[in-house]
Short mmCIF file of C-alpha atoms in Angstrom, two decimals:
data_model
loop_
_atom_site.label_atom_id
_atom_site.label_comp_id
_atom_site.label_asym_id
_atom_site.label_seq_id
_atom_site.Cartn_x
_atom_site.Cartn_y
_atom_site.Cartn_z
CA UNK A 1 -18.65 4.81 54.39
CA UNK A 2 -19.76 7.45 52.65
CA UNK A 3 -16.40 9.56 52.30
CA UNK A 4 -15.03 6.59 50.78
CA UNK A 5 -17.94 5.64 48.36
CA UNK A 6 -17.55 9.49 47.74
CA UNK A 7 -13.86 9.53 47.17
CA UNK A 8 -13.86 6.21 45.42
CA UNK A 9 -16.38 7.74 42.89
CA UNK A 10 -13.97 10.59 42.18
CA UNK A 11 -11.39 8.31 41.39
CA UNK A 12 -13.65 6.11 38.65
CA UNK A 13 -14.38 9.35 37.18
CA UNK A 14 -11.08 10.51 37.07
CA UNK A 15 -10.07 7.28 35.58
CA UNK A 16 -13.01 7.79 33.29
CA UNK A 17 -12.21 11.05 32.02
CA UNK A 18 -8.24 10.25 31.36
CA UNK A 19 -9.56 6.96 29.49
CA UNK A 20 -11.61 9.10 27.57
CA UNK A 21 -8.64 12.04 26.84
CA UNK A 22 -6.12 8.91 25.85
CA UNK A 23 -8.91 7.45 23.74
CA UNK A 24 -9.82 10.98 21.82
CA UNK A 25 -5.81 11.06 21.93
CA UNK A 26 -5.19 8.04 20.22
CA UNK A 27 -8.13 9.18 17.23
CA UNK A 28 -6.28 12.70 16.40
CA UNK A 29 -2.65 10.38 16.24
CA UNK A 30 -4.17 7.63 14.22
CA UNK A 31 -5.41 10.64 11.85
CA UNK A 32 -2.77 11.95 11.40
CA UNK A 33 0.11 8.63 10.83
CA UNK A 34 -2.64 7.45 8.66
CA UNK A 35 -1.59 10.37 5.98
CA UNK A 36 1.91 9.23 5.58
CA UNK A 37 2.85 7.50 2.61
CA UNK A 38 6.47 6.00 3.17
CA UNK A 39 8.03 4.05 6.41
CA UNK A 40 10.27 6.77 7.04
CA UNK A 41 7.43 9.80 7.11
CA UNK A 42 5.09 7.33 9.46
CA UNK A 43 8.27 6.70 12.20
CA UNK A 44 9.05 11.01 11.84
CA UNK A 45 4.85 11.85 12.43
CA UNK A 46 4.65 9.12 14.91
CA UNK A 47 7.45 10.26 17.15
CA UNK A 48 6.72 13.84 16.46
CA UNK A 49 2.84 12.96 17.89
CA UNK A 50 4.32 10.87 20.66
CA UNK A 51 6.69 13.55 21.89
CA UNK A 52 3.16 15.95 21.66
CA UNK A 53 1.22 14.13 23.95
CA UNK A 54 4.00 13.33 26.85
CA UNK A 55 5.80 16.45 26.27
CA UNK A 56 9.35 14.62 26.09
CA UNK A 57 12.18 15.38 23.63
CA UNK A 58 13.86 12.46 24.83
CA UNK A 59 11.79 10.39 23.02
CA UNK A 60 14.32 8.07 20.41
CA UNK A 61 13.12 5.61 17.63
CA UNK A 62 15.98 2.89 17.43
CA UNK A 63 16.67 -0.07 14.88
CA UNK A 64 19.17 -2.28 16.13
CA UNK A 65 17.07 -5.13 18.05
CA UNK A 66 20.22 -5.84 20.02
CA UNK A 67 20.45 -2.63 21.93
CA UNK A 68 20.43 -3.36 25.79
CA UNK A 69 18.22 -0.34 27.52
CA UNK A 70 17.55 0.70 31.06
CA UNK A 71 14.33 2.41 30.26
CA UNK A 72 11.20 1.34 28.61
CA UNK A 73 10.37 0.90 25.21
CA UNK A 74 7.77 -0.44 23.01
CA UNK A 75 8.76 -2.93 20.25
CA UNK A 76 7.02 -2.32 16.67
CA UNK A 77 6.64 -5.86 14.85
CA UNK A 78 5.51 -5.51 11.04
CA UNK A 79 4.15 -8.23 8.41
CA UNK A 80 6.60 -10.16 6.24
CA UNK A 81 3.36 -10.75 3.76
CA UNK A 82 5.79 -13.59 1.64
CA UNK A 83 6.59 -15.19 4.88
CA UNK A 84 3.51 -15.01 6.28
CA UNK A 85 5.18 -13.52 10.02
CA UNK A 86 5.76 -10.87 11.61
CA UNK A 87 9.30 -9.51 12.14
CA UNK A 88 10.78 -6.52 13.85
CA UNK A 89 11.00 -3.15 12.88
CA UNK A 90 12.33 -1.22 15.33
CA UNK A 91 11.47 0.13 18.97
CA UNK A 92 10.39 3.83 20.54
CA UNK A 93 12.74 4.42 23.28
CA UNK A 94 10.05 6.30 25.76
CA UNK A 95 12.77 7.91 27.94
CA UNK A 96 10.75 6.53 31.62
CA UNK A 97 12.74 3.82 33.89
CA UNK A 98 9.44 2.23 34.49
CA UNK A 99 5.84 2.75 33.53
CA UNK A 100 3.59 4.64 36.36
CA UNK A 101 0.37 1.85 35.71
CA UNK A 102 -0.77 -0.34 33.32
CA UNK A 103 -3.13 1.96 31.94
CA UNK A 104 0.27 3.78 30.59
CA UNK A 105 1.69 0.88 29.54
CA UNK A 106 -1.26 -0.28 27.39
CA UNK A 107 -1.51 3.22 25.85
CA UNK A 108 2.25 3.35 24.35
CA UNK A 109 1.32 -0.06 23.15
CA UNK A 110 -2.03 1.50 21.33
CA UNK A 111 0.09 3.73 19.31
CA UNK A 112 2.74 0.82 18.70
CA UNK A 113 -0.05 -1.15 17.07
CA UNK A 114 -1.71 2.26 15.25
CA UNK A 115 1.75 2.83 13.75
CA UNK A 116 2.42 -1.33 12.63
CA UNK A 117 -0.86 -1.07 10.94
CA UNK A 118 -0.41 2.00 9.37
CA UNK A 119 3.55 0.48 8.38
CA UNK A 120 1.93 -2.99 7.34
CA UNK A 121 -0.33 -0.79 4.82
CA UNK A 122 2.47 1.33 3.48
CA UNK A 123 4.47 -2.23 3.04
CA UNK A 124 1.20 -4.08 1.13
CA UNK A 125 0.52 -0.44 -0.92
CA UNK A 126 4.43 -0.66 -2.06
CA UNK A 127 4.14 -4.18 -2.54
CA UNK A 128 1.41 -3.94 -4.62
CA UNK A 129 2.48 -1.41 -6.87
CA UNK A 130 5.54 -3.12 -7.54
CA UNK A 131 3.87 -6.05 -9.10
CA UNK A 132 1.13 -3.84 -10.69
CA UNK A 133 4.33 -2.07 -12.17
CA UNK A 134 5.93 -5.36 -13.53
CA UNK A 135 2.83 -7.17 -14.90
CA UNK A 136 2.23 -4.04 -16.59
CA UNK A 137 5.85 -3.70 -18.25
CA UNK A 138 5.38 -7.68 -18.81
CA UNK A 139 2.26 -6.94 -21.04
CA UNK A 140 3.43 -4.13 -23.11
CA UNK A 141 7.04 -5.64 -23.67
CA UNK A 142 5.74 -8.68 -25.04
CA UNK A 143 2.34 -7.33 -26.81
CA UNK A 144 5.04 -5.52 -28.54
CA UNK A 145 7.22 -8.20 -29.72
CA UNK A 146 4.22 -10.24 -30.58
CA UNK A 147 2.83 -7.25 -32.98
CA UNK A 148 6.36 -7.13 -34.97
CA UNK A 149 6.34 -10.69 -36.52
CA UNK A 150 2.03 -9.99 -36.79
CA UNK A 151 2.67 -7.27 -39.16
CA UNK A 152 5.27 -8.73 -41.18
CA UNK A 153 2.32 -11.92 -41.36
CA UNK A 154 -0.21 -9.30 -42.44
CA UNK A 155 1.75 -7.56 -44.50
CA UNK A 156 2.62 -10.53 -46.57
CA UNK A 157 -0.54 -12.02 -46.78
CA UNK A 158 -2.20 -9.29 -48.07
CA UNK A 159 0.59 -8.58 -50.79
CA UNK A 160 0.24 -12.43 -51.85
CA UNK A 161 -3.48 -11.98 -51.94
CA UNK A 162 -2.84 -8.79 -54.07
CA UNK A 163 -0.17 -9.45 -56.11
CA UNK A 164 0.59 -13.09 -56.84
CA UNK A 165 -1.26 -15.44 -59.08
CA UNK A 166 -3.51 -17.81 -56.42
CA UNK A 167 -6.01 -20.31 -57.25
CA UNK A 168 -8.72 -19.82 -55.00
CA UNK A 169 -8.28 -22.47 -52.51
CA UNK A 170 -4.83 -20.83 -52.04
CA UNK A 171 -6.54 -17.21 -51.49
CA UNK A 172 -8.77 -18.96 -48.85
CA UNK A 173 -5.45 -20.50 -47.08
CA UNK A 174 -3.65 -16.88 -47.20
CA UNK A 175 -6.81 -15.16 -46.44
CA UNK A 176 -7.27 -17.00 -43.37
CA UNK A 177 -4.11 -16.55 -42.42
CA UNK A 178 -4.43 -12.38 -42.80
CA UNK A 179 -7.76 -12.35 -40.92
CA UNK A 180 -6.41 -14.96 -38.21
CA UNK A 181 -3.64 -12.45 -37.69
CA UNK A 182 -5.84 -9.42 -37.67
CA UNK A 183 -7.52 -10.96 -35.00
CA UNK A 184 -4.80 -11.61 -32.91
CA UNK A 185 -3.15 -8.08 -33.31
CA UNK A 186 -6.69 -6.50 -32.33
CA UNK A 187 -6.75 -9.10 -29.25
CA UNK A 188 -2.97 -7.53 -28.68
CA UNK A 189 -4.06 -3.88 -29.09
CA UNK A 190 -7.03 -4.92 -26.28
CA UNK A 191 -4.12 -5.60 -24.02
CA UNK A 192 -1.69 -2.99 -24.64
CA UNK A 193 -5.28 -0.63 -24.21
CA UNK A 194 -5.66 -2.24 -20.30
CA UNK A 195 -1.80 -1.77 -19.78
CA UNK A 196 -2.27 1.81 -20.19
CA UNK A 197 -5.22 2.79 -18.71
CA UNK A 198 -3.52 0.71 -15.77
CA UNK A 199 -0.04 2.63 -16.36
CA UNK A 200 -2.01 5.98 -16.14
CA UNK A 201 -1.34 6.66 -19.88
CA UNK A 202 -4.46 6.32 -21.73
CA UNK A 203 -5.98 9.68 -23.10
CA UNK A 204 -9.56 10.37 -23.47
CA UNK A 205 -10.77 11.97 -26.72
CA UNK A 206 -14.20 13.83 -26.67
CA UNK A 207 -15.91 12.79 -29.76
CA UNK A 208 -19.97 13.07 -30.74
CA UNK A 209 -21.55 10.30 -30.60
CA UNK A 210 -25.06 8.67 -31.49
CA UNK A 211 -26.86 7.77 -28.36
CA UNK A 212 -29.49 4.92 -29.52
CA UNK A 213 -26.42 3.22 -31.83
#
């Protein structure tokens, strides 16, 4: 009884201590996919950290979802965020005819999911950036088409106001209409303002200023 409580202690702590390696494993991968910045550089670090820990060079990421294998693989499913599913990506060809345990299993399937997250966050950061991109070019294309016609308004107001004979219910109409425009190309200017500072392009200018104003 006791060599076998003895020897079946070994084995839990041999079981601990290899949960424990895979676990501190699985931290230094997720580390280091979670640097990459395009679909292509996550797959190249993931199979590059993957072939580090099982010391394999057989080790194959594959696209075509219709391959037939004799060997195990893990599948990789990512988000279609307009869709609202997930569809496959791809699959790491492990280069085994069959998993040893479970435990083995379930750890190729821990770095599967570390590398879908860190591919569904690549996706969602493109994604983004694309619409970020085209709201901003949106914005400044038509603040600028809206500030041609504006100045041609202004321009003319203020010449009648200077220049032609108005009575002064007239010079209230056409002054109106200059300071209604004013205030819609400052509104304008506002926007074209956020589109920069969004786009990257708006400069700071150090200036003196007075603190209590």
């Amino acid at each position: 009884m006791l060599k076998t409580t003895y020897s079946a202690l070994q084995t839990l702590e041999e079981e601990n201590k290899l949960r424990l390696k895979r676990f501190t494993q699985l931290i230094e991968v997720f580390n280091t996919i979670i640097q990459t910045k395009s679909e292509d550089e996550c797959m190249d670090v993931s199979m590059q950290e993957i072939k580090k820990l099982t010391n394999k060079e057989n080790l194959h990421f594959n696209k075509d979802k219709n391959r037939v294998l004799d060997e195990e693989c893990t599948n990789l499913y990512v988000s279609d965020f307009e869709n609202d599913e997930k569809i496959y990506f791809g699959s790491i060809e492990l280069g085994i005819e069959s998993f040893e345990d479970k435990n083995e299993q379930d750890f190729y399937n821990s770095i599967a999911s570390m590398i879908t997250l860190q591919l569904d966050r690549i996706r969602l950061i493109e994604r983004t950036t694309s619409a970020s991109k085209a709201k901003s070019a949106f914005i400044s294309n038509m603040s600028h088409e809206l500030r041609t016609p504006l100045n041609a308004i202004i321009g003319f107001a203020q010449f009648m106001i200077e220049y032609e004979e108005l009575n002064d219910d007239q010079k209230d109409t056409v002054g109106n209409i200059e300071s209604s425009a004013q205030y819609l190309l400052s509104m304008i200017n506002e926007i074209l303002d956020i589109a920069k500072i969004e786009a990257g392009k708006m400069e700071a200018h150090i200036e003196s200023v007075d603190i209590l104003d």
